[in-house]
Coordinates of N, CA and C in Angstrom, one line a residue:
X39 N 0.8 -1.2 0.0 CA 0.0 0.0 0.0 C 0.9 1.3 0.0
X40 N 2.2 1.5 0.4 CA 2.3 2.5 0.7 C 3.4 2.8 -0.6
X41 N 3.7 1.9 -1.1 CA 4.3 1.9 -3.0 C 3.4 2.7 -3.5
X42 N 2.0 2.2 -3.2 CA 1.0 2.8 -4.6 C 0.8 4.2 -3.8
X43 N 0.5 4.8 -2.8 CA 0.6 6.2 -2.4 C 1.7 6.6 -2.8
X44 N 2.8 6.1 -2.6 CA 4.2 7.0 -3.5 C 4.2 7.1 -4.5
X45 N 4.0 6.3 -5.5 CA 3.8 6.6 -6.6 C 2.3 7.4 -7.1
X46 N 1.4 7.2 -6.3 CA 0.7 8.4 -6.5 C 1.2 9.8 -6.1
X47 N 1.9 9.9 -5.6 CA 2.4 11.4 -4.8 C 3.9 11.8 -5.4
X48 N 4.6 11.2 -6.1 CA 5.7 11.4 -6.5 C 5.6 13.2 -7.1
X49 N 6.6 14.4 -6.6 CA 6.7 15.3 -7.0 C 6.8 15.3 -8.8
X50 N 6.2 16.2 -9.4 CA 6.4 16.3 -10.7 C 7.5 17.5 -10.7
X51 N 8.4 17.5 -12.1 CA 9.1 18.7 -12.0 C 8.6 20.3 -11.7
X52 N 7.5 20.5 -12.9 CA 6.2 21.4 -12.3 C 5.7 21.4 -11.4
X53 N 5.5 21.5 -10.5 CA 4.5 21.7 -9.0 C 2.9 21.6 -9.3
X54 N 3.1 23.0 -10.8 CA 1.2 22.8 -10.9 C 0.8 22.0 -12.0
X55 N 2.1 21.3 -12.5 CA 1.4 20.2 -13.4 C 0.2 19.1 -13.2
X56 N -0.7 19.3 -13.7 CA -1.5 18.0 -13.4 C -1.3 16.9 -13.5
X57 N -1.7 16.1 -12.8 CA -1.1 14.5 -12.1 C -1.6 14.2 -13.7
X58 N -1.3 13.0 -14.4 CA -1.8 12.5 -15.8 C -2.9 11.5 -15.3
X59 N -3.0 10.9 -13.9 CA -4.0 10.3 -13.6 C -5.4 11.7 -13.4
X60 N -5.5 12.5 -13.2 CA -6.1 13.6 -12.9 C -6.7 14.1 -14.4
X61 N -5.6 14.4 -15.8 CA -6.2 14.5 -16.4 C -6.8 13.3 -17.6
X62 N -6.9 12.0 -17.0 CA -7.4 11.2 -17.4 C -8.9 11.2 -17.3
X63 N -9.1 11.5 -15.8 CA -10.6 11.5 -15.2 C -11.5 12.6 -16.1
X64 N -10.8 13.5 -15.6 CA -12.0 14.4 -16.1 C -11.8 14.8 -17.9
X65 N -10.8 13.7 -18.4 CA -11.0 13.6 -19.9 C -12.2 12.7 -20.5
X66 N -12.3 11.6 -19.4 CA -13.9 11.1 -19.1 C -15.1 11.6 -18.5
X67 N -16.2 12.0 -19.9 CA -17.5 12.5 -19.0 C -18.3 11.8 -18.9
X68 N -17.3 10.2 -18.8 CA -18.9 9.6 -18.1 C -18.4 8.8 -16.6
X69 N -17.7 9.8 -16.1 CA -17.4 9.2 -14.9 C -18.5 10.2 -14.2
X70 N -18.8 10.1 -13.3 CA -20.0 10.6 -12.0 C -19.5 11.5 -11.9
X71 N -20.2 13.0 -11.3 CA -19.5 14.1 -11.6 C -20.4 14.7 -10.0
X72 N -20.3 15.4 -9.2 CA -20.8 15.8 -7.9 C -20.4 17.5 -7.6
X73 N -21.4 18.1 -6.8 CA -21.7 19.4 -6.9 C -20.6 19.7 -5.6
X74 N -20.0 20.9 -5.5 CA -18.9 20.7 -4.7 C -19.1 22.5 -4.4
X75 N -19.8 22.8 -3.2 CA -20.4 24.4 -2.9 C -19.5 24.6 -1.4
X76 N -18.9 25.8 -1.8 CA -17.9 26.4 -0.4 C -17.9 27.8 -0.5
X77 N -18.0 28.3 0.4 CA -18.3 30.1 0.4 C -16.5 30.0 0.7
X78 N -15.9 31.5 -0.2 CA -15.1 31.7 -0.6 C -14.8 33.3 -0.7
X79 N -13.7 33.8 0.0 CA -14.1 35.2 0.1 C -14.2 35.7 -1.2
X80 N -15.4 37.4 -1.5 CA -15.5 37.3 -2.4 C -14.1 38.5 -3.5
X81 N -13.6 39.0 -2.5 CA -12.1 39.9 -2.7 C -11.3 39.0 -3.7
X82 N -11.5 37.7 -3.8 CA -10.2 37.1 -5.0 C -10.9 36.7 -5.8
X83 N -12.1 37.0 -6.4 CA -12.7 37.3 -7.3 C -12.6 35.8 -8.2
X84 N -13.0 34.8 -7.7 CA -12.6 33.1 -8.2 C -13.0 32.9 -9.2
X85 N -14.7 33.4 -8.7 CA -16.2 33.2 -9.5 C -15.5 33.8 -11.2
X86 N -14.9 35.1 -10.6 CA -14.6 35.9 -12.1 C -13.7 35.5 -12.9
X87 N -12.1 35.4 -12.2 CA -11.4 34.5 -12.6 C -10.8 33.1 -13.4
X88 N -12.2 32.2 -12.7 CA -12.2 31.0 -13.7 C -13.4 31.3 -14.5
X89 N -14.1 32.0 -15.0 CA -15.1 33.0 -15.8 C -14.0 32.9 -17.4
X90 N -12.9 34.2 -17.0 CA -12.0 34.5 -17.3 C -11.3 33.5 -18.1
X91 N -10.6 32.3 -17.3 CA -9.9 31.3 -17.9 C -10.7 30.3 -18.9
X92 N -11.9 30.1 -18.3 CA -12.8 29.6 -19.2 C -13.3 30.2 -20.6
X93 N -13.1 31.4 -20.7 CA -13.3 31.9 -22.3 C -12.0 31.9 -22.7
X94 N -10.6 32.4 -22.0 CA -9.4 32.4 -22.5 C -8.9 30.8 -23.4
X95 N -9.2 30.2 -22.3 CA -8.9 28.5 -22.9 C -9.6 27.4 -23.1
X96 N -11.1 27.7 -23.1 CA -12.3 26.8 -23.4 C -11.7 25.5 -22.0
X97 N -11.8 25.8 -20.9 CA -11.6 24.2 -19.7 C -13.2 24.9 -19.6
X98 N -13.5 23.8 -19.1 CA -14.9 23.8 -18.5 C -14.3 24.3 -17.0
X99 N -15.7 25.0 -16.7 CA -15.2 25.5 -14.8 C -15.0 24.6 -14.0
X100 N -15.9 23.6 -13.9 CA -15.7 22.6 -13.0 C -14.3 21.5 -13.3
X101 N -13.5 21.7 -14.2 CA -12.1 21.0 -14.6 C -11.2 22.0 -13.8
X102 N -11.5 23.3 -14.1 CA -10.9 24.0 -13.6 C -10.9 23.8 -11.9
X103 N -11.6 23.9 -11.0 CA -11.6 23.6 -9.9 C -10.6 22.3 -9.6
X104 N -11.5 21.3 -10.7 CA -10.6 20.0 -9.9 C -9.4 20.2 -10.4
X105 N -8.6 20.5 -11.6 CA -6.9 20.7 -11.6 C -6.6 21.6 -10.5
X106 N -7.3 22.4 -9.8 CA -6.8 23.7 -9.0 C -6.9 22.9 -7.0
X107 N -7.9 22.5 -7.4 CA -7.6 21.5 -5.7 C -6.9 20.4 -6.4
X108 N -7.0 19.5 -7.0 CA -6.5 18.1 -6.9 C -4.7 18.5 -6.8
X109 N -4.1 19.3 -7.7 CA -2.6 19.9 -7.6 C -2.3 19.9 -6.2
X110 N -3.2 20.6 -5.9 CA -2.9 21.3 -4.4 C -2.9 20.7 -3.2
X111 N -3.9 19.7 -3.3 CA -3.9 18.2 -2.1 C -3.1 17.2 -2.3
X112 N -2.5 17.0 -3.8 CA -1.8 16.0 -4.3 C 0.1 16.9 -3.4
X113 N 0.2 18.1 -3.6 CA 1.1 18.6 -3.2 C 1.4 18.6 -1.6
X114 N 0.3 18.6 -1.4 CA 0.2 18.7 0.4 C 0.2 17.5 0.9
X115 N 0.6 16.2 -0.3 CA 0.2 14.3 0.2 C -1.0 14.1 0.9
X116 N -2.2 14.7 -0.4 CA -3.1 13.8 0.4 C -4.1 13.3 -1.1
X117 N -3.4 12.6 -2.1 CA -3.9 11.8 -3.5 C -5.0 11.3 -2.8
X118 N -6.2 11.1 -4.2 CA -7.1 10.0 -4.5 C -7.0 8.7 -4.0
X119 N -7.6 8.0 -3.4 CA -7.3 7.0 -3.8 C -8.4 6.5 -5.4
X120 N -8.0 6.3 -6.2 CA -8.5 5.8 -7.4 C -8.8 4.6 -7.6
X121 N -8.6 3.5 -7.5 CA -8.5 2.2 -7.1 C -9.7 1.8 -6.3
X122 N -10.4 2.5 -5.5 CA -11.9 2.3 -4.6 C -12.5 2.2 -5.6
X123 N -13.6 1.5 -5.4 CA -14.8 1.1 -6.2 C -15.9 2.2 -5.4
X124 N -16.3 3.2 -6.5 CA -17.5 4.1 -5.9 C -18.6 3.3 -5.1
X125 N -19.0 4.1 -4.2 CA -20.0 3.8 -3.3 C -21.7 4.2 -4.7
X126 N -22.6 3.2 -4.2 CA -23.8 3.2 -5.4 C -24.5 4.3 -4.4
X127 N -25.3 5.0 -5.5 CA -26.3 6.1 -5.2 C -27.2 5.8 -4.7
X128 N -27.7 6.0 -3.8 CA -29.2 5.7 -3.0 C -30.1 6.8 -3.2

């Protein structure tokens, strides 16, 4: 177990490169997709900013989020586990 968290966590040269497992997922739209709502001060302007990136480079917003946390929790060691089998919808 603790092989496959290293190798999930291994530093990239980039810091904000996205993991290739990361942009595998959301290269699939038929993987299950979930509503993810957090009040955010509104002074760094996020809402507008990935607005912004979203017309500059056609990402969907919600891709944008997940490259922008997944980087950042993957950086701080704390990866997906990928390998779980999703829990079914009730």
């Amino acid at each position: 177990m603790a092989d496959t968290l290293e190798a999930q966590s291994e530093p990239a040269d980039d810091p904000l490169a996205p993991h290739p497992d990361t942009l595998a997922v959301i290269g699939n739209r038929n993987i299950k997709r979930g509503q993810l709502n957090y009040a955010v001060p509104d002074i760094l302007q996020l809402q507008r900013r990935i607005r912004r990136y979203n017309a500059d480079h056609d990402v969907p917003h919600g891709d944008i989020v997940v490259l922008a946390l997944d980087t950042w929790l993957r950086a701080k060691g704390y990866p997906p586990d990928l390998t779980r089998p999703q829990a079914k919808a009730q």
